mmCIF file of C-alpha atoms in Angstrom:
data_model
loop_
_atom_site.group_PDB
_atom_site.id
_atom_site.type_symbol
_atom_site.label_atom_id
_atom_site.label_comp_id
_atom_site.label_asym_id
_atom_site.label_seq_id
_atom_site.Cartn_x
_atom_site.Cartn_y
_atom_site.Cartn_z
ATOM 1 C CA UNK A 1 102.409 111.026 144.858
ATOM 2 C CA UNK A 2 100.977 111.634 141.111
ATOM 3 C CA UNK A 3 104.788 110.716 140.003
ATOM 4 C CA UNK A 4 104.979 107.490 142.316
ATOM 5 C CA UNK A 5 101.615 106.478 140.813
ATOM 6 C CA UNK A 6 103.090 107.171 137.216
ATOM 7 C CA UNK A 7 105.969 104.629 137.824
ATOM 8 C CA UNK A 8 103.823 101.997 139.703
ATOM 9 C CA UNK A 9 101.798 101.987 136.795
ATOM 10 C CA UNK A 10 104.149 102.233 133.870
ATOM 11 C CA UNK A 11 106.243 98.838 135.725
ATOM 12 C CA UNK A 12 102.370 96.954 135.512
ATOM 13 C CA UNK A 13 102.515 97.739 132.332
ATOM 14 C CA UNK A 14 105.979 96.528 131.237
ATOM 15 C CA UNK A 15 105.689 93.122 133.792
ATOM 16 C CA UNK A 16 102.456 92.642 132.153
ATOM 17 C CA UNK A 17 103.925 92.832 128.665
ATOM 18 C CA UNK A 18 107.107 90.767 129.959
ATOM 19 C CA UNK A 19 105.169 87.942 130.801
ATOM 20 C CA UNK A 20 103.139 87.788 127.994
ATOM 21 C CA UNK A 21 105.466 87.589 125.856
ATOM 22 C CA UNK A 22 107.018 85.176 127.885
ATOM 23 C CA UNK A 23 104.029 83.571 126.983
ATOM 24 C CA UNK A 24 102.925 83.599 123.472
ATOM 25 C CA UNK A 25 104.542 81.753 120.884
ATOM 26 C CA UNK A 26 105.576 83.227 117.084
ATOM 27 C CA UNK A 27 102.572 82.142 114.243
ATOM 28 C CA UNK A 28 104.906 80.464 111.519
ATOM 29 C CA UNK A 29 102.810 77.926 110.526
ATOM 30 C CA UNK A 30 101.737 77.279 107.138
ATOM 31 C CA UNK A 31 97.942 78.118 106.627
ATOM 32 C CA UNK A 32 98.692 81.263 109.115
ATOM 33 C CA UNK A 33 96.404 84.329 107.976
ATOM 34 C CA UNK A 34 97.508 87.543 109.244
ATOM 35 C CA UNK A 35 95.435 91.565 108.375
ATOM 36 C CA UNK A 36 98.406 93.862 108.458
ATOM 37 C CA UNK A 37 98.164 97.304 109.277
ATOM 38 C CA UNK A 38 100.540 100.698 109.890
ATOM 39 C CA UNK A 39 100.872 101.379 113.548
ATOM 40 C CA UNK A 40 101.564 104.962 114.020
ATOM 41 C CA UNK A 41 101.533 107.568 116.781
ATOM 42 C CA UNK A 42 102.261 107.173 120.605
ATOM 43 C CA UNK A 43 99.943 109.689 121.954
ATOM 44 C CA UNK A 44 97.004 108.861 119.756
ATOM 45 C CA UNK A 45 98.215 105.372 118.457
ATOM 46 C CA UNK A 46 96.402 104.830 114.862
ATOM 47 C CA UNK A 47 96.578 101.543 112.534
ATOM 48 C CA UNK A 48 96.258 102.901 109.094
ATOM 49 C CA UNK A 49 96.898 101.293 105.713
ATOM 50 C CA UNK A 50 99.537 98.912 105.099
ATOM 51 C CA UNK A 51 101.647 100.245 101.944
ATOM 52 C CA UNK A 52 98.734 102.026 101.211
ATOM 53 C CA UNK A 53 96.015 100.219 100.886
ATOM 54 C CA UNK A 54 95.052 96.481 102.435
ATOM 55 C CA UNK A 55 97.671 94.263 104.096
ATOM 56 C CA UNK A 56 97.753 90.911 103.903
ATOM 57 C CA UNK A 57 100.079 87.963 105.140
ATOM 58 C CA UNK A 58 99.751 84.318 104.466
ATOM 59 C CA UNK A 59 102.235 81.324 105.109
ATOM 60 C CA UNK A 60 102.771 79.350 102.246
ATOM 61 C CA UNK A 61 104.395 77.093 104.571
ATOM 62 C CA UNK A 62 106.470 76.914 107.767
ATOM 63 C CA UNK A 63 108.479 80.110 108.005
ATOM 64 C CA UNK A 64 107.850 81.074 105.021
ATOM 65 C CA UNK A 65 104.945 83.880 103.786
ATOM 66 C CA UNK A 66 103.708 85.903 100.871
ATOM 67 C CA UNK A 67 102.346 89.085 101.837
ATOM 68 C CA UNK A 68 101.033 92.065 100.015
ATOM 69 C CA UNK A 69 99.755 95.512 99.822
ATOM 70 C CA UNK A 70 96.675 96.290 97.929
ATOM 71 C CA UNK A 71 95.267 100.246 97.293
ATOM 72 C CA UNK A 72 92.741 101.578 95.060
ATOM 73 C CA UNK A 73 91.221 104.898 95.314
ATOM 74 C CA UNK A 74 88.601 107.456 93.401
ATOM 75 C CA UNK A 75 87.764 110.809 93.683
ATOM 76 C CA UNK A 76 86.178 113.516 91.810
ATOM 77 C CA UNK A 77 85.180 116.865 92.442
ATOM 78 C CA UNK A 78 82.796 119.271 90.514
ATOM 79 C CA UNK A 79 82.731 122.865 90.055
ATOM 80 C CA UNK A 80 79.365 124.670 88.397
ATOM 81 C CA UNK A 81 79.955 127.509 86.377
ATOM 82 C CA UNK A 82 77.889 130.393 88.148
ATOM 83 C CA UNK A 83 77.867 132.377 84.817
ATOM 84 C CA UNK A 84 74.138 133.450 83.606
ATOM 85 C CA UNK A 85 73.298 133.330 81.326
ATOM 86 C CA UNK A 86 75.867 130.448 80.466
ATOM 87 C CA UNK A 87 78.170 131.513 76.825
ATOM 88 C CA UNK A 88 78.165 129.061 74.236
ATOM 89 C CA UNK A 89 81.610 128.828 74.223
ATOM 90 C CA UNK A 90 81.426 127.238 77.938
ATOM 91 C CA UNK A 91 80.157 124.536 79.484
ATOM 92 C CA UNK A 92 77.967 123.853 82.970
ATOM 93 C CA UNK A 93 80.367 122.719 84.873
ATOM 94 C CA UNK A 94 83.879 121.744 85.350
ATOM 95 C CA UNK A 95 85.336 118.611 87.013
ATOM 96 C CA UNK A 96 88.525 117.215 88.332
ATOM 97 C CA UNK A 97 88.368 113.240 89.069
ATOM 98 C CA UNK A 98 91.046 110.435 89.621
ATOM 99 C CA UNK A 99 92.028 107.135 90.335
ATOM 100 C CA UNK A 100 94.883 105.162 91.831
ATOM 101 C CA UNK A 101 95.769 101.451 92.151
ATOM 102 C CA UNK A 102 98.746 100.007 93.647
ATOM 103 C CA UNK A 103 100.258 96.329 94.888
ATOM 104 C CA UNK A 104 103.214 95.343 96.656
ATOM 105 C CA UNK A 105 103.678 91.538 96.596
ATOM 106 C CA UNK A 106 106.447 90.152 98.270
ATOM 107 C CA UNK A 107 107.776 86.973 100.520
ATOM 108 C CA UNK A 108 109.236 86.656 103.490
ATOM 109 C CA UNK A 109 111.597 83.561 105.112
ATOM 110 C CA UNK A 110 111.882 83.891 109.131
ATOM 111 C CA UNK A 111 115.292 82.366 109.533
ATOM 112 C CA UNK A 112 115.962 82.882 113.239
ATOM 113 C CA UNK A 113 113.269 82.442 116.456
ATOM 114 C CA UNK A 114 114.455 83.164 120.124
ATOM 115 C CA UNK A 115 111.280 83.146 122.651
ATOM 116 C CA UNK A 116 108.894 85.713 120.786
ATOM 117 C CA UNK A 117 110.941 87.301 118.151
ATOM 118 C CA UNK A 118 111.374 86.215 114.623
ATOM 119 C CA UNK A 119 114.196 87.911 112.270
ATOM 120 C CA UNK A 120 113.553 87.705 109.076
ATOM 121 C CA UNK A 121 114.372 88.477 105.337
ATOM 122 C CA UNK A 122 112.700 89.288 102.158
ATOM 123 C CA UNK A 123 112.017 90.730 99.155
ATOM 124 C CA UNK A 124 109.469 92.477 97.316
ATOM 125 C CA UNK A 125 108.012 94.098 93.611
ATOM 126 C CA UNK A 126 105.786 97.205 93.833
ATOM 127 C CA UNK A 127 103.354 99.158 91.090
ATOM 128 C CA UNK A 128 101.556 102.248 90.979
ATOM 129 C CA UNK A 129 99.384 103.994 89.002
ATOM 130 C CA UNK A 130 97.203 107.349 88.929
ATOM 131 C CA UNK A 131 95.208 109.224 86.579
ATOM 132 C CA UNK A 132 93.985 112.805 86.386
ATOM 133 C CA UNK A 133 91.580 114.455 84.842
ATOM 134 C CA UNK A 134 89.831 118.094 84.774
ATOM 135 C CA UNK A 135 87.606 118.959 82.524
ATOM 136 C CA UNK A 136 87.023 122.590 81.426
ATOM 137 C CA UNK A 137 90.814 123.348 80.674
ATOM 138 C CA UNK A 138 93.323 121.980 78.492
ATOM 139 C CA UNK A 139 96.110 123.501 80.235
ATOM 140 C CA UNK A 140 96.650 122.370 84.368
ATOM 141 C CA UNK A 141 94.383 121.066 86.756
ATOM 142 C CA UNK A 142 92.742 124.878 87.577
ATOM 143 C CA UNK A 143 89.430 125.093 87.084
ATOM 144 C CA UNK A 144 88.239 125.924 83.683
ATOM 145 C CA UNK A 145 84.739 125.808 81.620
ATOM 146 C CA UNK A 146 85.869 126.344 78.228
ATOM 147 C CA UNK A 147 83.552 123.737 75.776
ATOM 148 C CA UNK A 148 85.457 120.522 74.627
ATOM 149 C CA UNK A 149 88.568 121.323 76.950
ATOM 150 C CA UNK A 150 90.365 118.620 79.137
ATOM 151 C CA UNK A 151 93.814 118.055 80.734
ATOM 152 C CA UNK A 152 95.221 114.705 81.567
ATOM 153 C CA UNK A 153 98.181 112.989 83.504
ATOM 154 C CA UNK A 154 98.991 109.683 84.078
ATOM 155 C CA UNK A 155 102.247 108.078 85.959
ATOM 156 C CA UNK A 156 102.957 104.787 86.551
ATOM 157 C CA UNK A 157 105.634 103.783 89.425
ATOM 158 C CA UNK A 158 107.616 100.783 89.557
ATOM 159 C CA UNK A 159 109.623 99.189 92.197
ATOM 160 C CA UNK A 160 111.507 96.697 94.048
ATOM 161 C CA UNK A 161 113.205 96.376 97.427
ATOM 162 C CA UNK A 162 114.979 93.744 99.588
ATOM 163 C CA UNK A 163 114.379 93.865 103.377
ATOM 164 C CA UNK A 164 115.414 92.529 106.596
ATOM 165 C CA UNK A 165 113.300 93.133 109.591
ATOM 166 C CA UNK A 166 112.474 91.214 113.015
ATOM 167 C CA UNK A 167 108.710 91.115 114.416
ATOM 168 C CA UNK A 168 107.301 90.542 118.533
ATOM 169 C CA UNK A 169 104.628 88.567 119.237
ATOM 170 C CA UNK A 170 103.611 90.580 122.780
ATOM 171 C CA UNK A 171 100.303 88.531 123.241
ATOM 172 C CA UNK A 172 98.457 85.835 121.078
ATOM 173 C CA UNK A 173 97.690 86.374 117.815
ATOM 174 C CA UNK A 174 99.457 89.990 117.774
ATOM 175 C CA UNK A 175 102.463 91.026 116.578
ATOM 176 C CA UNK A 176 104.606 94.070 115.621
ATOM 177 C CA UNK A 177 107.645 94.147 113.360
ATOM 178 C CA UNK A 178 110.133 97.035 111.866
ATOM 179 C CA UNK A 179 112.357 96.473 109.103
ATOM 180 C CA UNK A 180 114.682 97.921 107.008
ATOM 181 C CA UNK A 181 114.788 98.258 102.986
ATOM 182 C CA UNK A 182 116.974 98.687 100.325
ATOM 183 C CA UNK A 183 115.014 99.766 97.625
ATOM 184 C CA UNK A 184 114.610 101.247 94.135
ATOM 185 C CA UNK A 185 111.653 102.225 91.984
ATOM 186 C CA UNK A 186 111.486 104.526 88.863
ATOM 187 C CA UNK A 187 108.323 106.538 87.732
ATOM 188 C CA UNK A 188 107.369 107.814 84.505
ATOM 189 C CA UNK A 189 104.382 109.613 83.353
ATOM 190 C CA UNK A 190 102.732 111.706 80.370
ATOM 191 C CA UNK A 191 100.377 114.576 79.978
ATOM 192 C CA UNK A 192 97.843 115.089 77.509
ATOM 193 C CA UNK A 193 96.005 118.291 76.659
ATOM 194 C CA UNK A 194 92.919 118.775 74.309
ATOM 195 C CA UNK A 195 90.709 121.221 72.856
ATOM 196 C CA UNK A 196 87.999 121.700 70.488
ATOM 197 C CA UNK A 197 90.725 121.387 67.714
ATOM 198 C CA UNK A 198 94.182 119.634 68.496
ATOM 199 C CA UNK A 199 95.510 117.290 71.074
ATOM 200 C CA UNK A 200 98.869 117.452 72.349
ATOM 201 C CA UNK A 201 100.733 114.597 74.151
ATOM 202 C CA UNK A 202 104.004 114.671 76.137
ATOM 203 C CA UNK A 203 106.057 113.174 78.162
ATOM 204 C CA UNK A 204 105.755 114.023 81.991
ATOM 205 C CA UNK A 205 109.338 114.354 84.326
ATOM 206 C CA UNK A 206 110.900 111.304 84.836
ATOM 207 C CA UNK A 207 112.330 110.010 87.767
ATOM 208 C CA UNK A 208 114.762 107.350 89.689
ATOM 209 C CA UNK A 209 115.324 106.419 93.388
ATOM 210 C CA UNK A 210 117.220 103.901 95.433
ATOM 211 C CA UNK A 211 118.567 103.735 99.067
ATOM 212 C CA UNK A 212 118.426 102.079 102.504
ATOM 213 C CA UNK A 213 115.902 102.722 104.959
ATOM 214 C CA UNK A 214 113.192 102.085 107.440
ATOM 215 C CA UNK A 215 109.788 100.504 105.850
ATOM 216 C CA UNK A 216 106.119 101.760 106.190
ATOM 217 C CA UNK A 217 107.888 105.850 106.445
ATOM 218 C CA UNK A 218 109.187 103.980 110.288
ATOM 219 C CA UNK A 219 106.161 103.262 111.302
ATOM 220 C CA UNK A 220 106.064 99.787 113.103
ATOM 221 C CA UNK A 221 103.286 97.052 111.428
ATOM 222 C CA UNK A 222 100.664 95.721 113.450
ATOM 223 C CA UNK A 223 99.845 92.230 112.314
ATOM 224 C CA UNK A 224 96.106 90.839 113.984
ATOM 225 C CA UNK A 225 96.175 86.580 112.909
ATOM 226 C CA UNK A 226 93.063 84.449 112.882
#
């Protein structure tokens, strides 16, 4: 009976979809505004950032959109120095802190529409940046309280990537869409450590990747327009 009631309910489900979509019509239009989001999870399904940070698509005009992703990020974290009396050679406390920015600009031309799917192709630039700081040593990120210490990094990411993807508008206003990328990006970095005395700068590793694959780590993206 419980099984019966299972398949009853999961053919609602999919006629209910099926005719909705019979129903709603692809937003093209220029002056279309759409909050984009990463859909992820079937059990516990979860819209999280898009490329990190805020999603957002806009039609510049028919068929044709800009979108982007937008992140920024800050943190810090502080460690007191239970020593007591405190030595001179030390200081109260010792902190780690950070911040990250990143964008992902890019447009997209739908060049095929059949009921409510639109294919469509693209491309797009990305940046990133973080920095890192503790306090207290000059050497890593451990925790440290030695007086006029500090270790820094800093990378910077950039990127590019060409993509072809198709998106379903199941009811009004919503969509989904997976795509596929070819991409490339290439980071570099350097790290800096100080103490009371000297400075030293170098150059962090290095690094270079390209390949094909799914966008958003194959998660699908949840677009909401208004």
């Amino acid at each position: 009976m419980k099984q019966l009631l299972a398949i009853v309910l999961v053919l609602t489900v999919a006629f209910g979809t099926a005719v909705a979509a019979d129903n709603s019509k692809p937003i093209q239009k220029s002056g279309s505004t759409a909050l984009m989001f990463d859909l992820g999870g079937l059990a516990a399904l979860s819209a999280g950032n898009y490329q990190g940070g805020l999603g957002v698509k806009y039609y510049i005009s028919n068929g044709v959109a800009v979108r982007a992703g937008i992140g920024f990020g800050m943190s810090s974290t502080t460690t007191k120095n239970t020593a007591d009396p405190i030595p001179t050679t030390q200081q109260s406390e010792s902190k780690l802190s950070s911040t990250t920015f990143s964008i992902a600009p890019g447009i997209q031309y739908n060049f095929a529409t059949a009921a409510a799917v639109v294919a469509y192709v693209g491309a797009q630039v990305s940046f990133t940046s973080s920095n890192s700081k503790r306090t207290g040593n000059a050497n890593s990120f451990g925790v440290g309280f030695s007086k006029d210490h500090e270790y820094t990094e800093s990378t910077s990411t950039f990127g590019g990537a060409a993509f072809v993807g198709v998106e379903w508008f199941p009811w009004d206003n919503i969509s989904f869409a997976g795509e596929y990328r070819f991409s490339f990006s290439s980071t570099t970095g350097t790290t800096e450590s100080k103490n009371a005395t000297t400075s030293t700068k170098v150059d962090a590793p290095s690094s270079t990747a390209f390949g094909i694959g799914s966008g958003n780590s194959a998660a699908l993206t949840l677009c909401v327009f208004f």
